[in-house]
Amino acid sequence: MSGASDRHPDIHWPSGFSPDQAHTFCQTQAVVQTPPALAFALLTDVPRWPEWVPGLSEVRAGPLERSFEVWFDGHRFEMFAGEYVPYTRLGWSAVGAGVQLYQAWLLTPVTGGTHVVTENVVRGPAARSLTAPSPVWARRLNALWITQLKGLSEAAPQEDGV
């Protein structure tokens, strides 16, 4: 599992959610052969997440703008958009039974596509209990997100300006 020392220097963390304060931290990165605008559009199209995010079965709009609820492996999470810088970075926090997390995304244009970095921190009793039986669960989940994002974005029609 990645340690806090592996964190990307350009990821911004909200108060209380730095990798140093987490029970679990992980980072995953890949190059996606699509422009940052398309990768960003897929990541921010929350209603479509159940189509491609492993384990996610339902999304509902929340009571506040840029808030929503998701059901992940049968567990309900309230999610709130955090950082939102078009085509470059975004993040969201989630609160569920016994767990709080923040997932950050950094999108950087590179030759032929986008370098995607995602990092997440998880806190709470559920996070502590998950690290003992399955120390790689967060890394696997991040890798699935990126694999799915890569497949979706590279299969999408490429338009000028996107």
PDB file of C-alpha atoms in Angstrom, residues 64-149:
ATOM      1  CA  LEU A  64     -27.325  20.614  -1.929  1.00  0.00           C
ATOM      2  CA  GLU A  65     -25.800  21.565  -5.245  1.00  0.00           C
ATOM      3  CA  ARG A  66     -22.923  19.173  -6.007  1.00  0.00           C
ATOM      4  CA  SER A  67     -23.928  16.743  -3.271  1.00  0.00           C
ATOM      5  CA  PHE A  68     -25.178  13.241  -3.928  1.00  0.00           C
ATOM      6  CA  GLU A  69     -25.717   9.847  -2.361  1.00  0.00           C
ATOM      7  CA  VAL A  70     -24.214   6.637  -3.672  1.00  0.00           C
ATOM      8  CA  TRP A  71     -24.658   3.006  -2.807  1.00  0.00           C
ATOM      9  CA  PHE A  72     -21.369   1.170  -2.941  1.00  0.00           C
ATOM     10  CA  ASP A  73     -21.362  -2.584  -2.242  1.00  0.00           C
ATOM     11  CA  GLY A  74     -24.686  -2.144  -0.425  1.00  0.00           C
ATOM     12  CA  HIS A  75     -23.471   0.735   1.785  1.00  0.00           C
ATOM     13  CA  ARG A  76     -24.867   4.259   1.553  1.00  0.00           C
ATOM     14  CA  PHE A  77     -22.471   7.215   1.346  1.00  0.00           C
ATOM     15  CA  GLU A  78     -23.249  10.916   1.344  1.00  0.00           C
ATOM     16  CA  MET A  79     -20.871  12.635  -1.049  1.00  0.00           C
ATOM     17  CA  PHE A  80     -19.934  16.263  -1.423  1.00  0.00           C
ATOM     18  CA  ALA A  81     -17.948  17.829  -4.223  1.00  0.00           C
ATOM     19  CA  GLY A  82     -14.802  19.469  -2.919  1.00  0.00           C
ATOM     20  CA  GLU A  83     -12.232  20.834  -5.275  1.00  0.00           C
ATOM     21  CA  TYR A  84     -13.478  21.484  -8.806  1.00  0.00           C
ATOM     22  CA  VAL A  85     -11.089  23.007 -11.340  1.00  0.00           C
ATOM     23  CA  PRO A  86     -12.281  22.119 -14.864  1.00  0.00           C
ATOM     24  CA  TYR A  87     -10.057  19.717 -16.786  1.00  0.00           C
ATOM     25  CA  THR A  88      -7.357  19.751 -14.107  1.00  0.00           C
ATOM     26  CA  ARG A  89      -8.428  18.634 -10.644  1.00  0.00           C
ATOM     27  CA  LEU A  90     -11.360  17.566  -8.587  1.00  0.00           C
ATOM     28  CA  GLY A  91     -12.118  15.901  -5.322  1.00  0.00           C
ATOM     29  CA  TRP A  92     -15.038  14.670  -3.286  1.00  0.00           C
ATOM     30  CA  SER A  93     -15.605  13.614   0.269  1.00  0.00           C
ATOM     31  CA  ALA A  94     -17.828  10.744   1.330  1.00  0.00           C
ATOM     32  CA  VAL A  95     -19.303   9.839   4.674  1.00  0.00           C
ATOM     33  CA  GLY A  96     -20.728   6.404   5.433  1.00  0.00           C
ATOM     34  CA  ALA A  97     -21.255   4.181   8.447  1.00  0.00           C
ATOM     35  CA  GLY A  98     -17.940   4.254  10.312  1.00  0.00           C
ATOM     36  CA  VAL A  99     -15.924   5.727   7.453  1.00  0.00           C
ATOM     37  CA  GLN A 100     -14.990   9.098   5.962  1.00  0.00           C
ATOM     38  CA  LEU A 101     -12.964   9.463   2.808  1.00  0.00           C
ATOM     39  CA  TYR A 102     -11.660  12.019   0.382  1.00  0.00           C
ATOM     40  CA  GLN A 103     -10.741  11.117  -3.176  1.00  0.00           C
ATOM     41  CA  ALA A 104      -8.658  13.576  -5.202  1.00  0.00           C
ATOM     42  CA  TRP A 105      -7.999  13.547  -8.941  1.00  0.00           C
ATOM     43  CA  LEU A 106      -5.254  15.379 -10.819  1.00  0.00           C
ATOM     44  CA  LEU A 107      -5.351  15.494 -14.630  1.00  0.00           C
ATOM     45  CA  THR A 108      -2.260  16.689 -16.488  1.00  0.00           C
ATOM     46  CA  PRO A 109      -1.985  16.908 -20.287  1.00  0.00           C
ATOM     47  CA  VAL A 110       0.832  14.813 -21.757  1.00  0.00           C
ATOM     48  CA  THR A 111       1.756  13.928 -25.308  1.00  0.00           C
ATOM     49  CA  GLY A 112      -1.048  11.735 -26.626  1.00  0.00           C
ATOM     50  CA  GLY A 113      -3.376  12.069 -23.651  1.00  0.00           C
ATOM     51  CA  THR A 114      -3.731  12.750 -19.962  1.00  0.00           C
ATOM     52  CA  HIS A 115      -1.704  11.671 -16.962  1.00  0.00           C
ATOM     53  CA  VAL A 116      -4.298  10.781 -14.323  1.00  0.00           C
ATOM     54  CA  VAL A 117      -3.424  10.565 -10.625  1.00  0.00           C
ATOM     55  CA  THR A 118      -6.010   9.607  -8.045  1.00  0.00           C
ATOM     56  CA  GLU A 119      -5.319   9.486  -4.330  1.00  0.00           C
ATOM     57  CA  ASN A 120      -7.646   8.779  -1.488  1.00  0.00           C
ATOM     58  CA  VAL A 121      -7.543   8.912   2.253  1.00  0.00           C
ATOM     59  CA  VAL A 122      -9.906   6.962   4.460  1.00  0.00           C
ATOM     60  CA  ARG A 123     -10.537   7.497   8.168  1.00  0.00           C
ATOM     61  CA  GLY A 124     -12.738   5.934  10.797  1.00  0.00           C
ATOM     62  CA  PRO A 125     -13.345   2.624  12.557  1.00  0.00           C
ATOM     63  CA  ALA A 126     -14.339   0.856   9.334  1.00  0.00           C
ATOM     64  CA  ALA A 127     -11.090   1.979   7.680  1.00  0.00           C
ATOM     65  CA  ARG A 128      -9.055   0.663  10.591  1.00  0.00           C
ATOM     66  CA  SER A 129     -10.784  -2.711  10.410  1.00  0.00           C
ATOM     67  CA  LEU A 130     -10.327  -2.946   6.624  1.00  0.00           C
ATOM     68  CA  THR A 131      -6.569  -2.469   6.760  1.00  0.00           C
ATOM     69  CA  ALA A 132      -6.010  -5.624   8.791  1.00  0.00           C
ATOM     70  CA  PRO A 133      -7.835  -8.236   6.655  1.00  0.00           C
ATOM     71  CA  SER A 134      -7.253  -6.612   3.277  1.00  0.00           C
ATOM     72  CA  PRO A 135      -4.404  -4.098   3.133  1.00  0.00           C
ATOM     73  CA  VAL A 136      -4.734  -3.577  -0.614  1.00  0.00           C
ATOM     74  CA  TRP A 137      -8.480  -2.896  -0.914  1.00  0.00           C
ATOM     75  CA  ALA A 138      -8.103   0.850  -1.519  1.00  0.00           C
ATOM     76  CA  ARG A 139      -5.365   0.387  -4.117  1.00  0.00           C
ATOM     77  CA  ARG A 140      -7.485  -2.174  -5.972  1.00  0.00           C
ATOM     78  CA  LEU A 141     -10.501   0.133  -5.944  1.00  0.00           C
ATOM     79  CA  ASN A 142      -8.456   3.066  -7.282  1.00  0.00           C
ATOM     80  CA  ALA A 143      -6.941   0.825  -9.953  1.00  0.00           C
ATOM     81  CA  LEU A 144     -10.434  -0.269 -11.026  1.00  0.00           C
ATOM     82  CA  TRP A 145     -11.573   3.368 -11.248  1.00  0.00           C
ATOM     83  CA  ILE A 146      -8.620   4.241 -13.477  1.00  0.00           C
ATOM     84  CA  THR A 147      -8.935   1.101 -15.607  1.00  0.00           C
ATOM     85  CA  GLN A 148     -12.598   1.818 -16.239  1.00  0.00           C
ATOM     86  CA  LEU A 149     -11.936   5.526 -16.887  1.00  0.00           C
TER      87      LEU A 149
END
